[in-house]
Short mmCIF file of C-alpha atoms and ligand atoms in Angstrom, two decimals:
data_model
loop_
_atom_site.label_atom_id
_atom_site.label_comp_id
_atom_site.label_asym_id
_atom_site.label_seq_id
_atom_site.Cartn_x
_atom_site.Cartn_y
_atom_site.Cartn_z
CA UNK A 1 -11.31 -12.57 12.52
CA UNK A 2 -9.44 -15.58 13.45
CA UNK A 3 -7.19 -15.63 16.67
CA UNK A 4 -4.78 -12.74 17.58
CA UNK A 5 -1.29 -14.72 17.49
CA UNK A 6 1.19 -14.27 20.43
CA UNK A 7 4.16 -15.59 18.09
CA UNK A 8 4.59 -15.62 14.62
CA UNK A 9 7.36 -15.28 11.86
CA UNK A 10 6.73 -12.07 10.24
CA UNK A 11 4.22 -9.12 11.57
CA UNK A 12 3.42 -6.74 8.79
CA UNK A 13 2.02 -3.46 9.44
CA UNK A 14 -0.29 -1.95 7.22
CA UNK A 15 -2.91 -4.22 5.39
CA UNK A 16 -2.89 -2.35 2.27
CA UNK A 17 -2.14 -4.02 -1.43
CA UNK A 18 2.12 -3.91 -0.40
CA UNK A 19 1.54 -5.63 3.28
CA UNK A 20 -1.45 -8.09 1.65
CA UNK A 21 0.36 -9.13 -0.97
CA UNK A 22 3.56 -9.63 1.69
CA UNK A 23 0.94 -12.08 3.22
CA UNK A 24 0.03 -13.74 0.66
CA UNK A 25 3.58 -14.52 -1.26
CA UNK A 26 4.72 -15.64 2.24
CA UNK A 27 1.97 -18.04 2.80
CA UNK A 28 2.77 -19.44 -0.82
CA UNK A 29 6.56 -19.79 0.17
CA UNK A 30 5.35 -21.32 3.14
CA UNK A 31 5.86 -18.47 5.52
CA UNK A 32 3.54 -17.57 8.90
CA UNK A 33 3.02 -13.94 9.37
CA UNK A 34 0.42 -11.88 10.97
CA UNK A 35 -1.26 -8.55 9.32
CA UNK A 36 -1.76 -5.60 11.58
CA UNK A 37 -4.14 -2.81 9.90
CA UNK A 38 -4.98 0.46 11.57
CA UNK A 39 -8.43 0.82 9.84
CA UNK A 40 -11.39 -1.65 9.61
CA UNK A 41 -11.63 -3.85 6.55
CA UNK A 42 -14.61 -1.96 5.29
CA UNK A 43 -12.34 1.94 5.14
CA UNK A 44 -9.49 0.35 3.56
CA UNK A 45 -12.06 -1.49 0.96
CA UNK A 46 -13.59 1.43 -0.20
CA UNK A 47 -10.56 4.21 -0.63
CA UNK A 48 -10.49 5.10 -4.28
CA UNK A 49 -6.85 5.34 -5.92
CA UNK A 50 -4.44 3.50 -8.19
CA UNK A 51 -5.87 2.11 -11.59
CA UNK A 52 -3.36 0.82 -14.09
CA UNK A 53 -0.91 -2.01 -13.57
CA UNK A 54 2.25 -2.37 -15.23
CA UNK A 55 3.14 -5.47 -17.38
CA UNK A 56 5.30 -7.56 -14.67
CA UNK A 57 3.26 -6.63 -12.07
CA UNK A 58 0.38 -8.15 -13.88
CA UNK A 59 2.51 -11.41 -14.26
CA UNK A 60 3.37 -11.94 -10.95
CA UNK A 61 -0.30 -11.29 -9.85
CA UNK A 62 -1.78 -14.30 -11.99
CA UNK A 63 0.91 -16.50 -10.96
CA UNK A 64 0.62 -16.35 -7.46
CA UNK A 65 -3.34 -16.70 -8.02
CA UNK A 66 -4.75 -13.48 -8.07
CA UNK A 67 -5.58 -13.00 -11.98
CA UNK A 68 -8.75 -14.76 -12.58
CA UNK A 69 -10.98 -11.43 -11.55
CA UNK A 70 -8.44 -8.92 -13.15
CA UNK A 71 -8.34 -10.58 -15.89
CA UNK A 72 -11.90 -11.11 -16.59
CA UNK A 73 -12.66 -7.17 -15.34
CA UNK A 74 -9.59 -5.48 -16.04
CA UNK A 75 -8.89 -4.15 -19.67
CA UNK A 76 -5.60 -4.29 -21.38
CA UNK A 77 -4.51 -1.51 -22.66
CA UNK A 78 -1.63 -1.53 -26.04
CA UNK A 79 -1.15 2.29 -25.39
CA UNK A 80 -1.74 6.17 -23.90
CA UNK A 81 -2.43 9.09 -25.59
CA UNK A 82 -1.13 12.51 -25.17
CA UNK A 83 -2.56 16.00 -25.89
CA UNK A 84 -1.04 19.17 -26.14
CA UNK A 85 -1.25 22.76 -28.20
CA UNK A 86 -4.54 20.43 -29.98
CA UNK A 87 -2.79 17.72 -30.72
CA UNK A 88 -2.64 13.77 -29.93
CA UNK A 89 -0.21 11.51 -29.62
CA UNK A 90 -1.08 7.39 -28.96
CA UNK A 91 1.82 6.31 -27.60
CA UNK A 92 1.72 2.41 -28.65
CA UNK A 93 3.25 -0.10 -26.13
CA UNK A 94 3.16 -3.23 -28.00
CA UNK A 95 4.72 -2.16 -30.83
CA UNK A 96 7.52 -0.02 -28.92
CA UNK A 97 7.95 -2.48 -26.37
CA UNK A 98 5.57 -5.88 -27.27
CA UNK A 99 4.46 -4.97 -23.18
CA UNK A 100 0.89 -3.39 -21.83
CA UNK A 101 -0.47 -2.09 -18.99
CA UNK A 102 -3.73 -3.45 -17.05
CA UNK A 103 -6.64 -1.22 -16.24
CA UNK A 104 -7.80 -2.36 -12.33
CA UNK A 105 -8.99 -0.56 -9.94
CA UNK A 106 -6.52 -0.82 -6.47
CA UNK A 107 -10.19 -0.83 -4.85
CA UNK A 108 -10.38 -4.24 -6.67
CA UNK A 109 -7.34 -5.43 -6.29
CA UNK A 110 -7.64 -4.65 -2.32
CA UNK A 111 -10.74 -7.12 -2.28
CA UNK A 112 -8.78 -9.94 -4.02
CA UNK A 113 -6.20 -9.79 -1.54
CA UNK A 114 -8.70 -9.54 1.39
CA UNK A 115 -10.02 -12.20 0.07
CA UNK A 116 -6.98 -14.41 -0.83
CA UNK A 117 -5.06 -13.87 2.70
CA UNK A 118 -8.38 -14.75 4.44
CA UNK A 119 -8.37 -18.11 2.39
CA UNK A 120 -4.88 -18.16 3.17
CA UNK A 121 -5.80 -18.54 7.03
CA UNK A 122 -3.19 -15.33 7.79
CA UNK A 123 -4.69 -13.34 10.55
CA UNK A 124 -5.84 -9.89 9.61
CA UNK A 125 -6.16 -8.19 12.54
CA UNK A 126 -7.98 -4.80 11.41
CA UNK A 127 -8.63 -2.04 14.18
CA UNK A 128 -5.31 -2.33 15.50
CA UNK A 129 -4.21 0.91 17.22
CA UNK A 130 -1.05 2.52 18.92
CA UNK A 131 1.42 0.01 16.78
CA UNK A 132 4.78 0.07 18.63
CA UNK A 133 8.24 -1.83 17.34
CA UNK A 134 10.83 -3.05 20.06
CA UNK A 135 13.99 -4.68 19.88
CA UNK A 136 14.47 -4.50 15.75
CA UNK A 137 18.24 -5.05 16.57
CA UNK A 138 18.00 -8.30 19.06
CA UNK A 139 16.71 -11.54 17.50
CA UNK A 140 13.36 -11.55 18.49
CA UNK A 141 11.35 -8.41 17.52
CA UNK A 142 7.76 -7.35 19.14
CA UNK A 143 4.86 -5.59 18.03
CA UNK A 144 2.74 -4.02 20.41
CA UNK A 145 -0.77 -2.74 20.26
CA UNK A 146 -3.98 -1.85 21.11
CA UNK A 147 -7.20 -3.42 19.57
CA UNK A 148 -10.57 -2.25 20.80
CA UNK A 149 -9.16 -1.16 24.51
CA UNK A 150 -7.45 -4.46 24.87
CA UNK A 151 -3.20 -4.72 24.58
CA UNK A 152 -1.41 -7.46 22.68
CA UNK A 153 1.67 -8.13 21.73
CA UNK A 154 3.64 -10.30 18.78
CA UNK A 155 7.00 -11.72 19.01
CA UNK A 156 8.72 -12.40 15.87
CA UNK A 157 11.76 -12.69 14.06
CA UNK A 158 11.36 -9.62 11.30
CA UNK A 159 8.77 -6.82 11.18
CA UNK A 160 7.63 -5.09 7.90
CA UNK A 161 6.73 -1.68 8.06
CA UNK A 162 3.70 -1.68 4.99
CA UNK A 163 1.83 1.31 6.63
CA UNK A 164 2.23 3.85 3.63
CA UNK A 165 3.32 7.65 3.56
CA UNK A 166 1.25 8.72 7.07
CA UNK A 167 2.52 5.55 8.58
CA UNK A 168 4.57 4.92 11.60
CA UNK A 169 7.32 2.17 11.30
CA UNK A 170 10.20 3.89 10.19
CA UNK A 171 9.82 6.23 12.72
CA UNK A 172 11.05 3.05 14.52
CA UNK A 173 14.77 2.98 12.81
CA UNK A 174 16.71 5.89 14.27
CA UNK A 175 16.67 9.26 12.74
CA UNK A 176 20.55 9.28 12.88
CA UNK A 177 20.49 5.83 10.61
CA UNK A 178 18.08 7.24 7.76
CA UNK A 179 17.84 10.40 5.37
CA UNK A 180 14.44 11.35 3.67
CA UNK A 181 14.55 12.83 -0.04
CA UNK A 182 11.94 15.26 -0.84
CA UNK A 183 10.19 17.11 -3.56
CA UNK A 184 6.81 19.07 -2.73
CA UNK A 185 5.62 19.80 -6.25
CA UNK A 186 3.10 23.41 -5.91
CA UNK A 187 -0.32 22.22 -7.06
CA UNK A 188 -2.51 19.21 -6.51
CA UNK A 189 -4.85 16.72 -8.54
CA UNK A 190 -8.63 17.16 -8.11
CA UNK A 191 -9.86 13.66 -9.08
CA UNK A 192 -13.69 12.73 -9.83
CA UNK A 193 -15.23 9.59 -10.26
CA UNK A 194 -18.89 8.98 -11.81
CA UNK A 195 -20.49 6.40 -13.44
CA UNK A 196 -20.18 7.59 -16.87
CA UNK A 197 -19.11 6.02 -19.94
CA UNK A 198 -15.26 6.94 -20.19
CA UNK A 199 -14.82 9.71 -22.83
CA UNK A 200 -12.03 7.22 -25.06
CA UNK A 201 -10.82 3.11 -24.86
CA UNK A 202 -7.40 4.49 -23.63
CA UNK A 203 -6.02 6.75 -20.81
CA UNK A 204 -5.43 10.57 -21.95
CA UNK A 205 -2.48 12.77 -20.21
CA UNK A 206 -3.56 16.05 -21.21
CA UNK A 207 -0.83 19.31 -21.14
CA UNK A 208 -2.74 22.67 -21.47
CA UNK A 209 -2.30 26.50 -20.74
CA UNK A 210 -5.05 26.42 -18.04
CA UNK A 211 -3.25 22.98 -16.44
CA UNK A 212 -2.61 19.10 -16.39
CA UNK A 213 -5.63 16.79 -16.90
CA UNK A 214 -6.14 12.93 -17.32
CA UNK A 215 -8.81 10.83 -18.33
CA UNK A 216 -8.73 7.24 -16.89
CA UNK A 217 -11.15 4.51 -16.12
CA UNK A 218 -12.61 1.85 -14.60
CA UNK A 219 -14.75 -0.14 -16.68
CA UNK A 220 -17.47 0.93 -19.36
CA UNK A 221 -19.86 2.37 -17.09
CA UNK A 222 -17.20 4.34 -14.54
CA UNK A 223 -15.13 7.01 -15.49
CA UNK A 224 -11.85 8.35 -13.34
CA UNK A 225 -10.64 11.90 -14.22
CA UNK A 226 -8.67 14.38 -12.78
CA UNK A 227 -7.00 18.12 -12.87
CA UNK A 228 -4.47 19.98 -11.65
CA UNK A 229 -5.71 22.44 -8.92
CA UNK A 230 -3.73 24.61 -6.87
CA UNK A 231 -1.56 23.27 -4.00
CA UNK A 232 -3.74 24.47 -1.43
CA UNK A 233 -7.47 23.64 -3.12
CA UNK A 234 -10.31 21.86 -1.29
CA UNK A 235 -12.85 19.50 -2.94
CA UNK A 236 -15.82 21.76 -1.62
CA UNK A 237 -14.19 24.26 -4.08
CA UNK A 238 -14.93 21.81 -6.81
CA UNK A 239 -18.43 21.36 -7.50
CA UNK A 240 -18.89 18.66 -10.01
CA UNK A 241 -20.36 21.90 -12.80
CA UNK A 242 -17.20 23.43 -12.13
CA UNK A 243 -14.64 20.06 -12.20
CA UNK A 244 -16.63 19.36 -15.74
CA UNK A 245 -15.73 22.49 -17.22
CA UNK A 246 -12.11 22.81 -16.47
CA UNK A 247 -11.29 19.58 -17.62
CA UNK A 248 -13.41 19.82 -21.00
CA UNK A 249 -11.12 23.65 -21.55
CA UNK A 250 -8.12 21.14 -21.40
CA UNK A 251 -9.06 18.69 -24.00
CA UNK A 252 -8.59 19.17 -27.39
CA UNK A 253 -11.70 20.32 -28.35
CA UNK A 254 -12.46 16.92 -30.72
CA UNK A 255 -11.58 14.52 -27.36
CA UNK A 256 -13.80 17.10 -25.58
CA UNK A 257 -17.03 16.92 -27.48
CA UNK A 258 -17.48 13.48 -26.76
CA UNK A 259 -17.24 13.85 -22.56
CA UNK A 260 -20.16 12.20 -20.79
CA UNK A 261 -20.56 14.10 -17.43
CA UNK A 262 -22.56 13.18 -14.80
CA UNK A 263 -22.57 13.43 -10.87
CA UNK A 264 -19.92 12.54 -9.30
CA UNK A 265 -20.18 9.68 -6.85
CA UNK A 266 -16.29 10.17 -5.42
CA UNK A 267 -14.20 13.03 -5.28
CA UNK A 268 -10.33 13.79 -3.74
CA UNK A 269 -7.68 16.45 -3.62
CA UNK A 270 -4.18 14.29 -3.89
CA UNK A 271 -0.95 16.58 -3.18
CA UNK A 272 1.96 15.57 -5.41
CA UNK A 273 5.11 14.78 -4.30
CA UNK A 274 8.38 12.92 -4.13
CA UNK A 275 9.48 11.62 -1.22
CA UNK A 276 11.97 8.91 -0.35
CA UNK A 277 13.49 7.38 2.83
CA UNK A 278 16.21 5.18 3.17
CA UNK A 279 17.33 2.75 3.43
CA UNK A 280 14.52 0.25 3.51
CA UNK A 281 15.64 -2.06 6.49
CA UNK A 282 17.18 -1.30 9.69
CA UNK A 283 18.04 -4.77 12.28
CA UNK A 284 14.79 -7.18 12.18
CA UNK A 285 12.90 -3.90 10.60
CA UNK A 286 12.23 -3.55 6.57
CA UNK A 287 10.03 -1.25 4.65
CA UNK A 288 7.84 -1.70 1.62
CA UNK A 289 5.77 0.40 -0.43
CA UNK A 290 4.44 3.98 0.14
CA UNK A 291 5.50 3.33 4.08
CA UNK A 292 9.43 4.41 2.36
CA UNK A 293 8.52 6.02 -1.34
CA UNK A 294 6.00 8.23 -2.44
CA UNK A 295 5.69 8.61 -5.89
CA UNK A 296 3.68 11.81 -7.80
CA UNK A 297 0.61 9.30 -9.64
CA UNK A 298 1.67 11.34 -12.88
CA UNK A 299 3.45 7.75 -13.82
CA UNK A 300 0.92 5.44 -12.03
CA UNK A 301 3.82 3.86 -10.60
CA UNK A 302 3.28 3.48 -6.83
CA UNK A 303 1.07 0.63 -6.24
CA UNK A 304 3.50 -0.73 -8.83
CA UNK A 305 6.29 0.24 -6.70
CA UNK A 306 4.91 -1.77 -3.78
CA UNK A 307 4.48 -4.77 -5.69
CA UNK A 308 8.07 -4.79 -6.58
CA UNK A 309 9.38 -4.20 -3.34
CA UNK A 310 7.32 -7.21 -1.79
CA UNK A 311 8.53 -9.47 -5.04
CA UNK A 312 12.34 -8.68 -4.05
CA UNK A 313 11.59 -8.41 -0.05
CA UNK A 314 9.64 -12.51 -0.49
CA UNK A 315 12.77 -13.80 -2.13
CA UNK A 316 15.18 -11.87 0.34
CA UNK A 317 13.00 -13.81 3.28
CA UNK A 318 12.79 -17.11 1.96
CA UNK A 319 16.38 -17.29 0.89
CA UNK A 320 16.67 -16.85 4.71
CA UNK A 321 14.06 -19.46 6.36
CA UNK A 322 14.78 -22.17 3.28
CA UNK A 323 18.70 -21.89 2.51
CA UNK A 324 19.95 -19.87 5.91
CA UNK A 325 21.37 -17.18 3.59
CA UNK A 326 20.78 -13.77 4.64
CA UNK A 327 22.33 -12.31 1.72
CA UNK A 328 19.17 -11.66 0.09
CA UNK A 329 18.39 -9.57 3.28
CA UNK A 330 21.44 -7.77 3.47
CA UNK A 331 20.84 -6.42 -0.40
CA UNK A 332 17.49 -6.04 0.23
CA UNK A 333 16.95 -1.96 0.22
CA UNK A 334 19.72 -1.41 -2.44
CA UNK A 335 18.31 -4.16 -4.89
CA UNK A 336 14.73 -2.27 -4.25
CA UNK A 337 15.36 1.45 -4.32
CA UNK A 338 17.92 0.58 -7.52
CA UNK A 339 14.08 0.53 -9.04
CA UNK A 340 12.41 2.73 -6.69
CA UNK A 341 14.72 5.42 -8.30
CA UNK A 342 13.72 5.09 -11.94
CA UNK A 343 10.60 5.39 -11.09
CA UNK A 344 10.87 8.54 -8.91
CA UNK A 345 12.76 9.62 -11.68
CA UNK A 346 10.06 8.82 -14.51
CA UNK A 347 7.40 10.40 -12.45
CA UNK A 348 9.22 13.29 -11.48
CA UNK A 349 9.62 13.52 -15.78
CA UNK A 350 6.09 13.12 -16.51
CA UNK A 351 4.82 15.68 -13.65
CA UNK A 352 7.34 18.42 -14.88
CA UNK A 353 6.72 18.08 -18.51
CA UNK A 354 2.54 17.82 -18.01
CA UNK A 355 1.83 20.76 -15.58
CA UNK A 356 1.87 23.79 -15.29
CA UNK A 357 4.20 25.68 -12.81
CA UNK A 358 2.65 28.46 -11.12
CA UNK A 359 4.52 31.89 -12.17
CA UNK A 360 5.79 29.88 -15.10
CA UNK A 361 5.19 32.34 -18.07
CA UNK A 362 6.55 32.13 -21.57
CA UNK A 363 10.19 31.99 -19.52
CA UNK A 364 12.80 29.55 -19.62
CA UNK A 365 11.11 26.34 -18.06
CA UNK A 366 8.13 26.90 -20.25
CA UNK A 367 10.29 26.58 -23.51
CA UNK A 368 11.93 23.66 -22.50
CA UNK A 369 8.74 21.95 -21.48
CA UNK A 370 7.31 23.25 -24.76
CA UNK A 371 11.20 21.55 -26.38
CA UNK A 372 10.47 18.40 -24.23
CA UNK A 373 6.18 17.69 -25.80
CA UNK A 374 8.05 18.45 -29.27
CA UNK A 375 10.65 16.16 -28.97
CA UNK A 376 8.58 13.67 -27.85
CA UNK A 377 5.94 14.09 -30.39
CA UNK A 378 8.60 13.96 -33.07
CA UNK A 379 10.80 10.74 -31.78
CA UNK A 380 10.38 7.31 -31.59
CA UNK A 381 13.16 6.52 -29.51
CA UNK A 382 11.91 9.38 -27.19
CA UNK A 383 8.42 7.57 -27.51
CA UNK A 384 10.03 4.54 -27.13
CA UNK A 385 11.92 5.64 -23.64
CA UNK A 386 8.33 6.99 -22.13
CA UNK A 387 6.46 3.20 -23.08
CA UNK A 388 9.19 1.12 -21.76
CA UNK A 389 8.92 3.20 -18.32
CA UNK A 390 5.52 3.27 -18.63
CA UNK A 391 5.07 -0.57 -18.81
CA UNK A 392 7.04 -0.81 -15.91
CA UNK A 393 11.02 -1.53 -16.18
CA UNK A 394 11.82 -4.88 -15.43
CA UNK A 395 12.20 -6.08 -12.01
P1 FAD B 1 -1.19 2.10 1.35
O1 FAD B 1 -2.10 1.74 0.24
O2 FAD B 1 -1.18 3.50 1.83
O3 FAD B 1 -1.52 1.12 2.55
C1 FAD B 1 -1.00 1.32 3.85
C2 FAD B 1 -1.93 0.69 4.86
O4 FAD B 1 -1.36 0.82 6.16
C3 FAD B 1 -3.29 1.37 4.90
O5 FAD B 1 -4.30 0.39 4.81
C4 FAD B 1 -3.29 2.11 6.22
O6 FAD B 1 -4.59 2.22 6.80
C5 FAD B 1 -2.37 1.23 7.06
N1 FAD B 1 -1.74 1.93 8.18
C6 FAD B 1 -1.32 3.22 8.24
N2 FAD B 1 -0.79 3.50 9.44
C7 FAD B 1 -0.86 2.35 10.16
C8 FAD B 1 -0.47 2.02 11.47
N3 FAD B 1 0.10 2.92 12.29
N4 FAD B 1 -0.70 0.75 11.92
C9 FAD B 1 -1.26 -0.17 11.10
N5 FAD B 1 -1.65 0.11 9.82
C10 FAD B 1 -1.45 1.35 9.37
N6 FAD B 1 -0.13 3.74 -8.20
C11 FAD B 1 -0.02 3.01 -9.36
O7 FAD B 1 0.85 2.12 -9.39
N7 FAD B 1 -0.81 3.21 -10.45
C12 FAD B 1 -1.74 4.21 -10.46
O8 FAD B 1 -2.48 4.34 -11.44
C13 FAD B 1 -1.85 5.04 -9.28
N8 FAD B 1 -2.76 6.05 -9.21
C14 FAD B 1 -2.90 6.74 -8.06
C15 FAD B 1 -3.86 7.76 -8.01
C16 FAD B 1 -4.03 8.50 -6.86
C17 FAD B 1 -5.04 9.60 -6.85
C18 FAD B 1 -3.26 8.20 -5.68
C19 FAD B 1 -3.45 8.99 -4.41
C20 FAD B 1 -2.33 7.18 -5.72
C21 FAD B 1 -2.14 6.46 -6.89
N9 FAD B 1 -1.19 5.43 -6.96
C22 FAD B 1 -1.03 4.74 -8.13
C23 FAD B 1 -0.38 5.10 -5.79
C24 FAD B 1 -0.90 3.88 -4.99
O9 FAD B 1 -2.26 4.06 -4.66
C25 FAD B 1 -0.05 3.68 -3.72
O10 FAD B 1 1.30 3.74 -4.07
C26 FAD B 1 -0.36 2.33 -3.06
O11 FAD B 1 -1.60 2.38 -2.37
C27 FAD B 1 0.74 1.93 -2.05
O12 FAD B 1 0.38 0.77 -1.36
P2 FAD B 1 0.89 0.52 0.13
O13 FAD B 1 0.29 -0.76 0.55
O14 FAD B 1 2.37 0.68 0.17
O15 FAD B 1 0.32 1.74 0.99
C1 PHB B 2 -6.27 6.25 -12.25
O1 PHB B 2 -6.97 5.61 -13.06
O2 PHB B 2 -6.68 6.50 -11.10
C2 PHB B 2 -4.94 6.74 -12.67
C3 PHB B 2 -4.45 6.40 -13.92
C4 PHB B 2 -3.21 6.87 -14.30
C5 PHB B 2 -2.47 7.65 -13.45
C6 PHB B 2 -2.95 7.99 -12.19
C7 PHB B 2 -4.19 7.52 -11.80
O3 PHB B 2 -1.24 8.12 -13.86
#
């Protein structure tokens, strides 16, 4: 690791894809910052989570130089398919929309940005504990902490809080200057990963009587599926025989005879929920990512979510050091959670229409979930609607 800075322009917190991708579009813009993680480089390496990412998001990844292994490892994908009561449903992006998505792992794309800010010559300083934020309303900001029993501190001019949901910087901005939006949904995703061909060339969002299920990928060899397990479920109650069967019940039963199963080499619970706080900046202080919005991955649209956010928060910073105009900064958090919105909204859709509700019998929400599948399956503006959210609204 290079030298630990005692001055710089911009500290991020958090060195995962939203605060190394921060890095990186500064250092193109020809902005100094510093990146502060909590873990070592090797933990935040090998966590397991996002795979698919959207159209735009693709875009601005090759032009800012991080393509070449995403596109020669990722797969494109032209569509999803749903199943319910037997049936399937390909819902086809590039006709609906002339957009895809991209198939790559967030494992991956964590390595290329490693990599990139490394070559970049931004110091990553990993093993950074105790973060603490002063003076986010004077003009010169510092970040404290603690790295292998030694203190240090940053001065800078703005601090981005990149730290994700169980992160600490907005705890910096004063509860009486922020509200928090919340939806606990009552059941979880059980998510396996083994090196197994995948069971079809496209994702499957599965809606069954027994619960949700999806099967995703990596690349030919690695499969990524998951199922809805109660709220309160633990992966030692998921041994891989019994993980196999429940998702194979959920599958129509032509999808399900041609599962490959095999032992798994990874395995999570994931709680879903909706959370928001705003607004995203407070003084010298600004958010990105999962540190302000947490997104159920029904929609795969967090990871997408922090790209986004760094796109507008780049702009909003440069408009500052290049022009002097801090209008970009002052319509910073509305321009963002404009987005962050839709997207809370489109995963909050997919969630309720795909799982099951506990004590949700043949009642009420159970027709209208049954209504929503139909309408779906019947329309091609609805299917329309679903791909162009899917493919990620424009930014
Ligand atoms: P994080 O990835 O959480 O990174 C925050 C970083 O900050 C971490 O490295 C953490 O160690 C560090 N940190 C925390 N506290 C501190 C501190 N006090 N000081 C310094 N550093 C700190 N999204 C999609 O778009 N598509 C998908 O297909 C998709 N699938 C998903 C599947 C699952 C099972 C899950 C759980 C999530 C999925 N997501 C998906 C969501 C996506 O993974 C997240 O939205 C994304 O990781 C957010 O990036 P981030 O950088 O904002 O936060
Ligand atoms: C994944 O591949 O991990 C994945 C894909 C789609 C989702 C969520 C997760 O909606």
């Amino acid at each position: 690791m290079s030298e630990i800075p005692t001055r710089t322009r911009i500290v991020i917190i958090g060195g995962g894809p939203a605060g190394s991708l921060l890095a990186h579009l500064l250092h193109v813009r020809g902005i100094e910052s510093a990146l502060l993680e909590l873990r070592s480089r090797e933990h935040v390496l090998e966590r397991v989570r996002a795979g698919v990412i959207e159209h735009e998001s693709a875009e601005i990844l090759r032009r800012t130089g991080l393509g070449k292994r995403m596109d020669e490892e990722g797969f494109v994908h032209e569509g999803v398919n749903l199943a319910h009561s037997g049936e399937m449903l390909r819902i086809d992006f590039q006709r609906l929309t002339g957009k895809h998505v991209t198939i790559y792992g967030q494992t991956e794309l964590q390595k290329d940005l490693f990599d990139v800010v490394d070559a970049d010559g931004v110091p990553l300083i990993d093993e950074a504990e105790g973060v603490r934020v002063d003076g986010i309303e004077d003009h010169s900001p510092a970040v404290g902490f603690t790295r292998h029993g030694r203190e240090h501190t940053i001065t800078c001019d703005f601090v981005i809080g990149c730290d994700g949901a169980h992160g600490v910087t907005r705890e910096f901005i004063p509860a009486g200057a922020r509200r928090t939006y919340e939806r606990q949904y009552p059941f979880c995703w059980v998510g396996l990963l083994s090196e197994t061909p995948p069971i079809d060339d496209e994702l499957i969002y599965a809606s069954h009587e027994r619960g949700f299920a999806l099967c995703s990928m990596r690349n030919e060899h690695r499969s990524r599926y998951y199922v809805q397990g109660p709220a309160d479920t633990t992966v030692e109650e998921w041994p891989d025989d019994r993980f196999w069967s429940e998702l194979t019940a959920r599958l129509p039963e032509a999808v399900a005879d041609g599962l490959v199963t095999g032992p798994s080499i990874e395995k999570i619970v994931t709680p879903l929920r909706s959370w928001v706080s705003e607004p995203l900046r407070h003084g010298r202080l600004f958010l990105a990512g999962d540190a302000a919005h947490v997104v159920p991955p029904t929609g795969a649209k967090g990871l997408n979510l922090a790209i986004s956010d760094v796109v507008y928060l780049v702009d909003a910073l440069a408009g500052n050091y290049d022009r002097g105009s801090t209008a970009g900064l002052d319509e910073y958090s509305e321009r963002a959670m404009a987005r962050v919105w839709k997207a809370v909204r489109f995963s909050w859709w997919m969630t309720t229409m795909l799982h099951r509700f506990p004590g949700m019998s043949d009642d009420f929400e159970r027709r209208l979930q049954k209504a929503e599948l139909d309408y779906l399956f019947g329309s091609e503006n609805a299917q329309r609607a679903m791909a162009e959210n899917y493919v990620g609204l424009p930014h």
